[in-house]
PDB file of C-alpha atoms and ligand atoms in Angstrom:
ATOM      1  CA  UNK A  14      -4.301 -15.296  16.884  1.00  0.00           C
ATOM      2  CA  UNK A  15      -1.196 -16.412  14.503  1.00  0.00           C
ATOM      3  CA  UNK A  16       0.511 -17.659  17.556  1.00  0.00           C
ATOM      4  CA  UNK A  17       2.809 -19.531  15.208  1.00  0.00           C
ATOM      5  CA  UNK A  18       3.909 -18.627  11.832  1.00  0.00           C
ATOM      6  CA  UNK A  19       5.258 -20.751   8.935  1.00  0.00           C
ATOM      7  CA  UNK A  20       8.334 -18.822   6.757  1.00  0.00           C
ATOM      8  CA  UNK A  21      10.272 -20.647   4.330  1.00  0.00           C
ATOM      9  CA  UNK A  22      10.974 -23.559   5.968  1.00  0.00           C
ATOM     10  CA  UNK A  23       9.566 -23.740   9.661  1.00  0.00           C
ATOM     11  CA  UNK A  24       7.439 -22.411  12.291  1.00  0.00           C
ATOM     12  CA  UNK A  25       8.687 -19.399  14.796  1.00  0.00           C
ATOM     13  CA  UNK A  26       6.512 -17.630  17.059  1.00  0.00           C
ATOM     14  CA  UNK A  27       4.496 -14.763  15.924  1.00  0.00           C
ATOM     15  CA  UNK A  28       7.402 -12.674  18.086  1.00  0.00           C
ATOM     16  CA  UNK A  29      10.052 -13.359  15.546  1.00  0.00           C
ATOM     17  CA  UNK A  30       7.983 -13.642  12.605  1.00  0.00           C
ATOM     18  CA  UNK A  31       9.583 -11.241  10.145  1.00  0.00           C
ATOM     19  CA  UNK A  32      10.668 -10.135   6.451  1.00  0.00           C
ATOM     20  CA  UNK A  33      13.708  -7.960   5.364  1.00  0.00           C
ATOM     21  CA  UNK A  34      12.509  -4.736   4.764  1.00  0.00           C
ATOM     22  CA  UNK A  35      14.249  -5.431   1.545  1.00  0.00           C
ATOM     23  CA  UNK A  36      11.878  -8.141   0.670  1.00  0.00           C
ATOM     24  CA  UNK A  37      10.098  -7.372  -3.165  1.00  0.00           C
ATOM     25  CA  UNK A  38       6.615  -7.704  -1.430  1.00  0.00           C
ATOM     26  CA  UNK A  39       7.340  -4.689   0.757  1.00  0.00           C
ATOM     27  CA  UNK A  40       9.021  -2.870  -1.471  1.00  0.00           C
ATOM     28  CA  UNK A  41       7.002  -3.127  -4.652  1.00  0.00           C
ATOM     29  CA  UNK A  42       3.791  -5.523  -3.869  1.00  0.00           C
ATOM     30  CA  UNK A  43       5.720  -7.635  -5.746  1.00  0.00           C
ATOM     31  CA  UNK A  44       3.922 -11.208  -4.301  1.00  0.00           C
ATOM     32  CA  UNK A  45       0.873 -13.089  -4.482  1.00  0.00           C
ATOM     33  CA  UNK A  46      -1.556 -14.540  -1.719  1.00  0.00           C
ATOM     34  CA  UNK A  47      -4.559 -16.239  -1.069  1.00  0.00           C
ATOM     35  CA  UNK A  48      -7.001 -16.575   1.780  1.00  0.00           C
ATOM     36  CA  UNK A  49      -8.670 -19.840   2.703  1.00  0.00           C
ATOM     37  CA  UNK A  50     -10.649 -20.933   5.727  1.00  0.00           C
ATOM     38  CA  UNK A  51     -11.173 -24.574   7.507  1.00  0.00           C
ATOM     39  CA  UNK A  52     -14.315 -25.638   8.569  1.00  0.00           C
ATOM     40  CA  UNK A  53     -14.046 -28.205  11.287  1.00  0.00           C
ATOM     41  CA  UNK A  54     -10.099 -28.708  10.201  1.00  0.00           C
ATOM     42  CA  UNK A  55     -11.261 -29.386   6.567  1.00  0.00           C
ATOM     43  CA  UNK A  56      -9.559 -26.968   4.237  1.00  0.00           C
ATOM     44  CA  UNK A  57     -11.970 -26.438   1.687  1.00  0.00           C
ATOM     45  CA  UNK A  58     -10.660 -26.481  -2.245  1.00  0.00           C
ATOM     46  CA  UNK A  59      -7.287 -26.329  -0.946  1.00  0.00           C
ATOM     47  CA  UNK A  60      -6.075 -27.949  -4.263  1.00  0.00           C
ATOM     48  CA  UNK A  61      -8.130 -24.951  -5.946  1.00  0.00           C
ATOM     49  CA  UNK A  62      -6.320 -22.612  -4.242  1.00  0.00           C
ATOM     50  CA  UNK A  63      -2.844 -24.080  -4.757  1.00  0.00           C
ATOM     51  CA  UNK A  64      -3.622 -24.189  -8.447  1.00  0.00           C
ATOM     52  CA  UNK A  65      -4.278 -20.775  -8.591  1.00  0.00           C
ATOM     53  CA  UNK A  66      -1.455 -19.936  -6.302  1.00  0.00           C
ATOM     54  CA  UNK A  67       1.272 -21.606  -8.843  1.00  0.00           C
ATOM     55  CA  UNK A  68      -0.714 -20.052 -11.722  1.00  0.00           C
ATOM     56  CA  UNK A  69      -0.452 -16.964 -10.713  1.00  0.00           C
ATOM     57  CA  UNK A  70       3.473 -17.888 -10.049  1.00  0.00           C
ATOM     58  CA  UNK A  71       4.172 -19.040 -13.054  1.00  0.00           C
ATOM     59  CA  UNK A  72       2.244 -16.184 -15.018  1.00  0.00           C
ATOM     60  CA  UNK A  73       4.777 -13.858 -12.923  1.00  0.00           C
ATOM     61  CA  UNK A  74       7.604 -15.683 -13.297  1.00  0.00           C
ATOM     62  CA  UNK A  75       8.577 -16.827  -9.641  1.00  0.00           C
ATOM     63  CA  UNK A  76      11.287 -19.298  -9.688  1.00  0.00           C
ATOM     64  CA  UNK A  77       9.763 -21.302  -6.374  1.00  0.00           C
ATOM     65  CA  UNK A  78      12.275 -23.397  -4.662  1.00  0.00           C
ATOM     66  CA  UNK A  79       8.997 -25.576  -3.208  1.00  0.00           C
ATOM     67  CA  UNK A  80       6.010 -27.606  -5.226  1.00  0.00           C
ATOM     68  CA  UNK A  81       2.775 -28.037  -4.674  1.00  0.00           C
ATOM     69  CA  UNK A  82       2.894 -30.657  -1.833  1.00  0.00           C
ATOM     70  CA  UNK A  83       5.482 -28.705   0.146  1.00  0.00           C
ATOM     71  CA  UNK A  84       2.789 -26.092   0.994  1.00  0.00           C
ATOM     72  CA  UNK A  85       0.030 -28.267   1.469  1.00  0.00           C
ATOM     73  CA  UNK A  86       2.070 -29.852   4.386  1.00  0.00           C
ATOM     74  CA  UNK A  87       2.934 -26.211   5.341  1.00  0.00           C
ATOM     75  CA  UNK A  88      -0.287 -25.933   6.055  1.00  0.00           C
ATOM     76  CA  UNK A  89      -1.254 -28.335   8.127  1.00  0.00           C
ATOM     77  CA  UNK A  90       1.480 -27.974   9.745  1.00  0.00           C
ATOM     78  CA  UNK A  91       0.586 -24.426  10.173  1.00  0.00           C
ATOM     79  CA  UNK A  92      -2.648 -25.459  11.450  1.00  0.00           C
ATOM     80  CA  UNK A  93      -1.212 -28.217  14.008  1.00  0.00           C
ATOM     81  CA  UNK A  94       0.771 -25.760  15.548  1.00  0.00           C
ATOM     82  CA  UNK A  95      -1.800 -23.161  16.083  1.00  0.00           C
ATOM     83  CA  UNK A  96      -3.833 -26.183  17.455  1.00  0.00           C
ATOM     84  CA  UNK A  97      -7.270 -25.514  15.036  1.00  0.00           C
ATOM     85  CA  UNK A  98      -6.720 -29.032  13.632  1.00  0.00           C
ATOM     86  CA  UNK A  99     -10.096 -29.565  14.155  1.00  0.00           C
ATOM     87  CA  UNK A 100     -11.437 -25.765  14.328  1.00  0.00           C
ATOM     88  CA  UNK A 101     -12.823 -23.389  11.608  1.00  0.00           C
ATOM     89  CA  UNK A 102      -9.519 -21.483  10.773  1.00  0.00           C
ATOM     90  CA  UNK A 103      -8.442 -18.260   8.641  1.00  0.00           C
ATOM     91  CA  UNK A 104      -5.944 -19.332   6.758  1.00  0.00           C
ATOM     92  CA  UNK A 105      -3.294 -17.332   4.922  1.00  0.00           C
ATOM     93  CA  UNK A 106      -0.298 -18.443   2.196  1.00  0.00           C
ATOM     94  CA  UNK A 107       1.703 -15.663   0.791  1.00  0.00           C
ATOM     95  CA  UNK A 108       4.905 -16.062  -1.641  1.00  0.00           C
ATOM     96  CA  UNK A 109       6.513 -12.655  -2.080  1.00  0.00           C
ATOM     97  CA  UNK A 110       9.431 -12.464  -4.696  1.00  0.00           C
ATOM     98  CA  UNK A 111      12.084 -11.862  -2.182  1.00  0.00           C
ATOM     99  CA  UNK A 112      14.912  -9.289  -2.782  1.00  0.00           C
ATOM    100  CA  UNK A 113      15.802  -8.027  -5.883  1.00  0.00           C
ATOM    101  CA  UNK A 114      19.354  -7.686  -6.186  1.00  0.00           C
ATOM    102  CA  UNK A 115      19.292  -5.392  -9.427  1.00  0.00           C
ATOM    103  CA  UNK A 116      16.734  -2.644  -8.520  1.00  0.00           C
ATOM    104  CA  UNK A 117      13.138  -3.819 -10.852  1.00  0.00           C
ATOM    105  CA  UNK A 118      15.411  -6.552 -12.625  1.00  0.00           C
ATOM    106  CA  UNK A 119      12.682  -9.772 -11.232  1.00  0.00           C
ATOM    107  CA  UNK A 120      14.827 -12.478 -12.199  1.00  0.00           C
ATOM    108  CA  UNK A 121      17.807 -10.841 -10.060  1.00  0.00           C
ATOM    109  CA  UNK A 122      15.219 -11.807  -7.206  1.00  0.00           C
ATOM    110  CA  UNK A 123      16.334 -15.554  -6.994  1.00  0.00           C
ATOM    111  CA  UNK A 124      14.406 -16.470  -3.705  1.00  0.00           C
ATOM    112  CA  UNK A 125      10.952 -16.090  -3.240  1.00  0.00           C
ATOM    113  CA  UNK A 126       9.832 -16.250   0.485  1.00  0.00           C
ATOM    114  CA  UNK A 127       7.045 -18.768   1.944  1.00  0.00           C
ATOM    115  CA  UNK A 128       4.897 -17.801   4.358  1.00  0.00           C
ATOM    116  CA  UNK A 129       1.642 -19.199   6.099  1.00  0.00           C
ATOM    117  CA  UNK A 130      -0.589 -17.992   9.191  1.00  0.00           C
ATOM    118  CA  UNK A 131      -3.719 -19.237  10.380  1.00  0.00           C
ATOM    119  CA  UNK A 132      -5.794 -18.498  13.449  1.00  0.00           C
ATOM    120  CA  UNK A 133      -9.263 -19.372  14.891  1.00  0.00           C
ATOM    121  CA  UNK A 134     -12.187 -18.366  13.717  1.00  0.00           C
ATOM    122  CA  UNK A 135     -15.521 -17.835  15.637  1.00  0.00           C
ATOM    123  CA  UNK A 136     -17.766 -21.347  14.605  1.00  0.00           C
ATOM    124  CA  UNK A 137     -20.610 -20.051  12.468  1.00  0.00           C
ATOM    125  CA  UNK A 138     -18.903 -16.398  11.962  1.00  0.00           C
ATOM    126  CA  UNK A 139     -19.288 -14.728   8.309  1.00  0.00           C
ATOM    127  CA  UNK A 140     -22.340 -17.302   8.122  1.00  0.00           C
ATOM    128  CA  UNK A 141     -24.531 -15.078   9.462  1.00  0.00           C
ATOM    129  CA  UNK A 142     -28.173 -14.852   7.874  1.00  0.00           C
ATOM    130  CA  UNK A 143     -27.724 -11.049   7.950  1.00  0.00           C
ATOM    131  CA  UNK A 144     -27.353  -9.559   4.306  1.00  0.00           C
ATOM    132  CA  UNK A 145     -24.599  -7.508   3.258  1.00  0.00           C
ATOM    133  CA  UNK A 146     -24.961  -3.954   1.580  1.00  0.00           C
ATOM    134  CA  UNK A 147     -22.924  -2.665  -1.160  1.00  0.00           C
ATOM    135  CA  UNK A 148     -22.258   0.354  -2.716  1.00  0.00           C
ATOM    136  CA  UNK A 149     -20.782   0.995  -5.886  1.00  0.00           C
ATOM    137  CA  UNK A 150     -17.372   1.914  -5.940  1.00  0.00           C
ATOM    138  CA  UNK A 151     -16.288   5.530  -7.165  1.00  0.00           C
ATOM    139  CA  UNK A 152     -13.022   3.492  -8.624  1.00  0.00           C
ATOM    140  CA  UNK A 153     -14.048   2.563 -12.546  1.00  0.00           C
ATOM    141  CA  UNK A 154     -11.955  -0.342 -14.179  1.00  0.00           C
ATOM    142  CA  UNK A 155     -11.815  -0.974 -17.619  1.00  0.00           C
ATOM    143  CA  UNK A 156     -11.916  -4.943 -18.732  1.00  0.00           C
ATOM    144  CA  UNK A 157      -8.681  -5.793 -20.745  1.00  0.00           C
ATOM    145  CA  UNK A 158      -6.671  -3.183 -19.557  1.00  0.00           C
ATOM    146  CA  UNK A 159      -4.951  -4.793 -17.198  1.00  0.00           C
ATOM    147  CA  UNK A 160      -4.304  -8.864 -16.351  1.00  0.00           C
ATOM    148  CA  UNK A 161      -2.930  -8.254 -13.058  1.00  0.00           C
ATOM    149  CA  UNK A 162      -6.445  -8.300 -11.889  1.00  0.00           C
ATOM    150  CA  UNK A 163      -6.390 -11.829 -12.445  1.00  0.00           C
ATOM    151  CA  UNK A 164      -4.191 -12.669  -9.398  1.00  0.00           C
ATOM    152  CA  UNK A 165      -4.280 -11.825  -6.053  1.00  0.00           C
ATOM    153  CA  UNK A 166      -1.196  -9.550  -5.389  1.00  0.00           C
ATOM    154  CA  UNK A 167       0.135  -8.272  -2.035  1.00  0.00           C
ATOM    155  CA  UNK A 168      -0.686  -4.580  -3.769  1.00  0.00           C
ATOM    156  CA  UNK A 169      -4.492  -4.954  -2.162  1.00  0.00           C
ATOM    157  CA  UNK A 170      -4.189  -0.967  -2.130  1.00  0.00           C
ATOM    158  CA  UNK A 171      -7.262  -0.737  -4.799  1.00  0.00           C
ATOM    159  CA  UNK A 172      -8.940  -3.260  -2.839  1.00  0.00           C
ATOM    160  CA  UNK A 173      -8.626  -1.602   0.195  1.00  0.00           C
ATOM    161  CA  UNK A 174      -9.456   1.800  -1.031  1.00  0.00           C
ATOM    162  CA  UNK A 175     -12.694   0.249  -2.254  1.00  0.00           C
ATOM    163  CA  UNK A 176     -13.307  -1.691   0.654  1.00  0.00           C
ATOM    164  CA  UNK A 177     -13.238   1.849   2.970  1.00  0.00           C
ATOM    165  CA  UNK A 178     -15.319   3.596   0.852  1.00  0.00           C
ATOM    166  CA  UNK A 179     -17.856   0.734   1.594  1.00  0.00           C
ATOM    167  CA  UNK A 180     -17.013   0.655   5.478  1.00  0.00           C
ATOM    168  CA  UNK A 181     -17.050   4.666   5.290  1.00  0.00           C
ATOM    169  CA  UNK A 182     -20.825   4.669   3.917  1.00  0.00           C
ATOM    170  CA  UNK A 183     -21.896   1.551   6.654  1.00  0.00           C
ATOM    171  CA  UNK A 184     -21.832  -0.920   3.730  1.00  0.00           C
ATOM    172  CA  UNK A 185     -19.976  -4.085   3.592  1.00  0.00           C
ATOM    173  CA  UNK A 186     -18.356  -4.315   0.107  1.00  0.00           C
ATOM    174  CA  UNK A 187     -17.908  -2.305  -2.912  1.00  0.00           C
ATOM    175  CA  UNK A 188     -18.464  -2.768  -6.231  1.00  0.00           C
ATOM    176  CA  UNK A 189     -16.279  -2.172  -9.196  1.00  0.00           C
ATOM    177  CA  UNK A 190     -17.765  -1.164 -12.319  1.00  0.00           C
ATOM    178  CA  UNK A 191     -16.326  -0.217 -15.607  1.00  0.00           C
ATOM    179  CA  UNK A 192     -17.260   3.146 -16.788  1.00  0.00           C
ATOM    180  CA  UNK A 193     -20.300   2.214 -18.684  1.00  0.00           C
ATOM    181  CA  UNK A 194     -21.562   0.985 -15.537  1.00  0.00           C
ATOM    182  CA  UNK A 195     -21.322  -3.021 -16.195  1.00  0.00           C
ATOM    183  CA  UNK A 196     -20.127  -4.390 -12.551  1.00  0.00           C
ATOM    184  CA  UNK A 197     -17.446  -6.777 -12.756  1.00  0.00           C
ATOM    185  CA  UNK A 198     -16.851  -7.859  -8.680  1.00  0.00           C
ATOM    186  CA  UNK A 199     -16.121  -6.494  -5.265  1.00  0.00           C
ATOM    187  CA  UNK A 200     -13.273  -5.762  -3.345  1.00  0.00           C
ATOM    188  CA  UNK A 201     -13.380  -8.524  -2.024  1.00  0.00           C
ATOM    189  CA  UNK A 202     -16.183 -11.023  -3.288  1.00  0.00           C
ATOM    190  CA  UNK A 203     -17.100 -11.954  -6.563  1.00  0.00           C
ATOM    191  CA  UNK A 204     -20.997 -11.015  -7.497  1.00  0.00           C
ATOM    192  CA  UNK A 205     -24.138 -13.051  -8.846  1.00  0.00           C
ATOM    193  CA  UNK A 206     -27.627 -12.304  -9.349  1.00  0.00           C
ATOM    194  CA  UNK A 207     -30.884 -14.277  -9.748  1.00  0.00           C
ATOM    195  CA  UNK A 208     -32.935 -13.258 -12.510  1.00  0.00           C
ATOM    196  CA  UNK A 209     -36.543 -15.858 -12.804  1.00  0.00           C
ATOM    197  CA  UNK A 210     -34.300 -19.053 -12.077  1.00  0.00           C
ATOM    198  CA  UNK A 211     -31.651 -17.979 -14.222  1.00  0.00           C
ATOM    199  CA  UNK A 212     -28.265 -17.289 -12.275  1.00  0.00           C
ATOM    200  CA  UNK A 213     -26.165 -15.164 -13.823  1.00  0.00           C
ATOM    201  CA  UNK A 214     -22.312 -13.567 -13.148  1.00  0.00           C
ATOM    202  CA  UNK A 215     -19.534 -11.399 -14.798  1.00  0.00           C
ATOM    203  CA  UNK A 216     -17.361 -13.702 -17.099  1.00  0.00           C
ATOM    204  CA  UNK A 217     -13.686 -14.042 -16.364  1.00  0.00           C
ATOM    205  CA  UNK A 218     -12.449 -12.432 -19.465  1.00  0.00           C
ATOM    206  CA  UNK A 219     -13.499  -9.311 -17.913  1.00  0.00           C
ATOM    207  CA  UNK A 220     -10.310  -9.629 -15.775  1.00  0.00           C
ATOM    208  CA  UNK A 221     -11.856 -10.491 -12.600  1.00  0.00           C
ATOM    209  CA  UNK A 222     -10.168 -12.608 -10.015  1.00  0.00           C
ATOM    210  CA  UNK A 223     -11.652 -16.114 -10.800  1.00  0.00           C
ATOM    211  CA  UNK A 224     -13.011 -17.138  -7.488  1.00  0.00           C
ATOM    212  CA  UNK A 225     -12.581 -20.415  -6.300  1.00  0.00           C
ATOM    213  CA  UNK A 226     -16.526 -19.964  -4.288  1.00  0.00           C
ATOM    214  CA  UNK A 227     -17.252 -18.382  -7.595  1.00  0.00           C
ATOM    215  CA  UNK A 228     -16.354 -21.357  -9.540  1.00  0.00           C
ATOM    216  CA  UNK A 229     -17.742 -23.895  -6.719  1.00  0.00           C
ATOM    217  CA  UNK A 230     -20.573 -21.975  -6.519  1.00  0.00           C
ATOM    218  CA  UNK A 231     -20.883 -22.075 -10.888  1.00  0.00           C
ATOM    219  CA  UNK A 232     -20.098 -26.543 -10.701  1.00  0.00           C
ATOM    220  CA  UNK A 233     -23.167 -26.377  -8.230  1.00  0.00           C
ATOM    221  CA  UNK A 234     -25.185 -24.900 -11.097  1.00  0.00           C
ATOM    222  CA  UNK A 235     -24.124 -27.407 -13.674  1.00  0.00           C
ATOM    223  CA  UNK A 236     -24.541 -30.081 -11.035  1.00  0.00           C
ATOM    224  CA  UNK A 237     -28.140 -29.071 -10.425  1.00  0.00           C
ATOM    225  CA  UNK A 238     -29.306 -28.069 -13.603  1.00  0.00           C
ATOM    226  CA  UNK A 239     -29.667 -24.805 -12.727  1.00  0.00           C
ATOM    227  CA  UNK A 240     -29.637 -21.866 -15.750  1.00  0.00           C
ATOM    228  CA  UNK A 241     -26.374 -19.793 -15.743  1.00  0.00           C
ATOM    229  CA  UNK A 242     -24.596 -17.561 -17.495  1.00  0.00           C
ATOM    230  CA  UNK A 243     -21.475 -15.735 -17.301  1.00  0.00           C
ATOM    231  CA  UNK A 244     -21.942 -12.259 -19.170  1.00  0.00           C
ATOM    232  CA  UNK A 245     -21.773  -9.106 -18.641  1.00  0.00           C
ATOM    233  CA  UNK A 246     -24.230  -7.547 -16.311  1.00  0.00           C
ATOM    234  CA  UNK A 247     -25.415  -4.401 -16.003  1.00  0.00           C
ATOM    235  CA  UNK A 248     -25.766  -1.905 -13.155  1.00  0.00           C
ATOM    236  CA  UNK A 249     -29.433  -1.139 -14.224  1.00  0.00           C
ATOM    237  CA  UNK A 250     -29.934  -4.771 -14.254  1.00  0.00           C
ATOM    238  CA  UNK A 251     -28.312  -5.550 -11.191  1.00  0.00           C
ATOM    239  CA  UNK A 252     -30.740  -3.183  -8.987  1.00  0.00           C
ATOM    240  CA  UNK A 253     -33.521  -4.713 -10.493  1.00  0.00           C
ATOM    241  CA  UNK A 254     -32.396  -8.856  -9.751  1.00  0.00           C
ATOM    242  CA  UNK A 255     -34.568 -11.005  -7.930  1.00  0.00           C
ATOM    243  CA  UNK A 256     -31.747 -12.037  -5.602  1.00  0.00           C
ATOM    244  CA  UNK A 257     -28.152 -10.915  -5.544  1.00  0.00           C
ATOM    245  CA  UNK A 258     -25.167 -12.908  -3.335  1.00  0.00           C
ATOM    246  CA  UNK A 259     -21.450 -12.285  -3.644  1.00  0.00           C
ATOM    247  CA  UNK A 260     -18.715 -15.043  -2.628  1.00  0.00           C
ATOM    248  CA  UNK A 261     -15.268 -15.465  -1.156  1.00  0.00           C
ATOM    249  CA  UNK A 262     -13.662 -17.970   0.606  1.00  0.00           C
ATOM    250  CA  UNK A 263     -14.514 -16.510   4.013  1.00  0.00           C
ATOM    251  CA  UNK A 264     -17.921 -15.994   3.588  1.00  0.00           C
ATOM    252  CA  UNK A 265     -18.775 -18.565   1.237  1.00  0.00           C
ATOM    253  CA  UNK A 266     -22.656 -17.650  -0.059  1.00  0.00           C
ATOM    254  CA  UNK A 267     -24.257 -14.445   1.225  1.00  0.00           C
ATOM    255  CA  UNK A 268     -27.384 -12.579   0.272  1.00  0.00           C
ATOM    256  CA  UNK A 269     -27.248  -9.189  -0.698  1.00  0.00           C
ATOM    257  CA  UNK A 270     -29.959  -6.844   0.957  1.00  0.00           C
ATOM    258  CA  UNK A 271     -29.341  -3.203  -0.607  1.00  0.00           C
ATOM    259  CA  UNK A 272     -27.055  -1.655  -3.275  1.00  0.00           C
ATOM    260  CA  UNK A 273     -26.855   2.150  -3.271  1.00  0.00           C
ATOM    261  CA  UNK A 274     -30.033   3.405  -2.480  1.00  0.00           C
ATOM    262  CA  UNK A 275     -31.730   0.110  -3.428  1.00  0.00           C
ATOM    263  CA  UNK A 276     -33.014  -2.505  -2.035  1.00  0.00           C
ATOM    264  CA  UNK A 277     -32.785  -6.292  -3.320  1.00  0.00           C
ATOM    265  CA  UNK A 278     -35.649  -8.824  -3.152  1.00  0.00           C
ATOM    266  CA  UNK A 279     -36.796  -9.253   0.500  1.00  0.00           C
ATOM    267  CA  UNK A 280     -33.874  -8.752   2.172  1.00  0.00           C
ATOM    268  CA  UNK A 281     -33.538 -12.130   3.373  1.00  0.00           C
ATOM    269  CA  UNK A 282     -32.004 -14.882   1.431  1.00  0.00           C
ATOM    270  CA  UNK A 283     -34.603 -15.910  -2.118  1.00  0.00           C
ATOM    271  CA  UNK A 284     -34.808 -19.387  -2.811  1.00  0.00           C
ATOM    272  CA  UNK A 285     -31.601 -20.078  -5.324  1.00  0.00           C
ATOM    273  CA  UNK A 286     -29.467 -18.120  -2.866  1.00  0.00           C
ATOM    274  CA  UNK A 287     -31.047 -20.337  -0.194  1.00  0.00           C
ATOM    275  CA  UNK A 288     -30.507 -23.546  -2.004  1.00  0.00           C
ATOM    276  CA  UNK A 289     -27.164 -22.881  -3.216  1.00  0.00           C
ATOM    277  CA  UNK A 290     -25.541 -21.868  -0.043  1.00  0.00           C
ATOM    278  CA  UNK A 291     -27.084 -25.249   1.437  1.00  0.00           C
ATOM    279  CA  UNK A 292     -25.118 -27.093  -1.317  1.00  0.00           C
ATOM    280  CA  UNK A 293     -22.403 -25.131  -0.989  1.00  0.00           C
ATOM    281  CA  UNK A 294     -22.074 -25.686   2.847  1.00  0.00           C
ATOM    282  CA  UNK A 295     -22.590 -29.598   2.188  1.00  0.00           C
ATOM    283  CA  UNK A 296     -19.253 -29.495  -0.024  1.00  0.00           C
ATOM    284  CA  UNK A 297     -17.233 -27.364   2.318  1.00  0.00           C
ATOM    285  CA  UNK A 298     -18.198 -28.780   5.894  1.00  0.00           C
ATOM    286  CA  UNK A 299     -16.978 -31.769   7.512  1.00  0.00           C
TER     287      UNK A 299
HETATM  288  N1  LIG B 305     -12.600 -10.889  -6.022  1.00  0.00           N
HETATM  289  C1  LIG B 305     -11.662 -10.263  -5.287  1.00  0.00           C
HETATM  290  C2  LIG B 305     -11.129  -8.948  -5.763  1.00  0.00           C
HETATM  291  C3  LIG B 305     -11.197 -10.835  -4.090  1.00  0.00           C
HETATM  292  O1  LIG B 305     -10.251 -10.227  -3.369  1.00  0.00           O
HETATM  293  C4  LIG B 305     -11.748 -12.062  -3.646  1.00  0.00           C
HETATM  294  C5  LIG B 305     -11.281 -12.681  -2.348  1.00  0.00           C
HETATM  295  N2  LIG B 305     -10.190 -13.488  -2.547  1.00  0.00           N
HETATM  296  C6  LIG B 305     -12.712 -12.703  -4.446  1.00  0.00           C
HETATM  297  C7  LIG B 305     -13.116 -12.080  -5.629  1.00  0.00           C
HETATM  298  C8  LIG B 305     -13.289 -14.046  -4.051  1.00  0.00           C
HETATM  299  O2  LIG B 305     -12.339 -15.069  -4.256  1.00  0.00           O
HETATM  300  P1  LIG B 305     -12.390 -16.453  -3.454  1.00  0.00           P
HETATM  301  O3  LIG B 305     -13.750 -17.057  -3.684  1.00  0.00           O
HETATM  302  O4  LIG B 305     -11.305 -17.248  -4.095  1.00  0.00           O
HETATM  303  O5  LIG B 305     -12.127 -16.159  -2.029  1.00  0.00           O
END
């Protein structure tokens, strides 16, 4: 597990792996991340995930000492090290701001910190054919009040909050809605459902995180010529899909069995959750 971690420029041992407690990200949650996995040593959308990465650094206004190319190294150097060249990995990139030499003046912050872990992951776990339960979050958001929700940020608190209520209740994932009960994603996943053929999912300019399996996952679609939308869906609606998944990087496609007190299609995966998790697996495995 993270036997070897990458920080700024280099790998040290997971023993002296360590930020100033000074550093923005601890102080303030002032840094972004994103979570990847390998399959078989193949990073999947890697480029996807970089380009949302240096968005979301640019929309902050990071001044990064590195590009683009200097982390995609990083990480296979991170995963060299670790020796899962070849493995199904959990992969983990991080910039935090760095320290702030005014106190909440960012640009007095003139070095942003690099760091990358990855460690094994079980083959086949996450794939399971097992579907998750969710429950709907107690936490309301409200659409356009708030960007930040476009990028992931080392803040995760709302997340985790979420998350627990979920875990508390034996469920796997909660889901946000806004307070007229439209859903917009999970703590951790973004959310579909299947309604006749037609697949359909919250759109982005409700100021949810724009998933990179949610947009794979939306180019299978087009690819196929399958029906979908991206519009607002509501609760009501939701509890009464033919099929409902959610997505994330780790997981990649997975049926959803029961929200609340309700339970979804058969339990096991329908047919377009079937199909494209097949499609999506061909993409992301070796
Ligand atoms: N929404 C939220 C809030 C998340 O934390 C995640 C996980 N990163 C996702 C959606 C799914 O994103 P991705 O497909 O890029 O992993």
């Amino acid at each position: 597990m993270f036997d070897f971690v990458f920080i700024d420029n280099g790998l040290v041992s997971k023993r002296s792996a360590s930020i100033s407690v000074f550093d923005g990200g601890f102080l303030y949650g002032d840094g972004i991340f994103e979570t990847l996995r390998s399959h078989g040593g193949k990073v999947f959308a890697l480029d996807r995930h970089l380009d949302r990465l240096f968005a979301s650094a640019r929309a902050l206004r990071y001044e990064l000492g590195f590009d683009r190319g200097y982390v995609e190294k990083a990480v296979y150097k991170t995963l060299k090290k670790n020796l899962i060249s070849t493995k199904d990995a959990y992969i983990k990139i991080i910039i935090s701001r760095g320290q702030y030499k005014n106190r909440l003046d960012i640009y007095s912050a003139k070095k942003p910190r690099l760091i990358i872990m990855a460690s094994k992951l079980k083959e086949g776990k996450n794939m399971q054919a097992k579907g998750s339960k969710l429950i709907s979050s107690t936490i309301r958001r409200e659409p356009f009040t708030s960007g930040l929700y476009r990028h992931k940020l080392l803040n995760y608190l709302e997340n985790i909050l979420a998350k627990n209520q979920a875990l508390r209740s034996k469920a796997d994932d909660a889901i946000f809605l806004t307070k007229d009960r439209y859903i917009l994603e999970c703590s951790t996943s973004n959310i579909f459902c299947v309604r006749g053929r037609k697949v359909l999912t919250p759109p982005l300019n409700q100021y949810i995180l724009a998933g990179i399996t949610r947009e794979t996952v939306i180019d299978i679609c087009r690819k196929e010529r399958i029906r979908l939308a991206e519009r607002k869906i509501h609760y009501s609606d939701l509890i009464r899909a033919d099929e409902v998944f959610i997505t994330n990087s780790l997981i990649g496609l997975r049926q959803v069995s029961d929200i609340d007190i309700h339970p979804i299609g058969k339990g096991l995966a329908g047919p377009v959750t079937s199909m494209l998790r097949d499609k999506y697996y061909e993409l992301a495995r070796p």
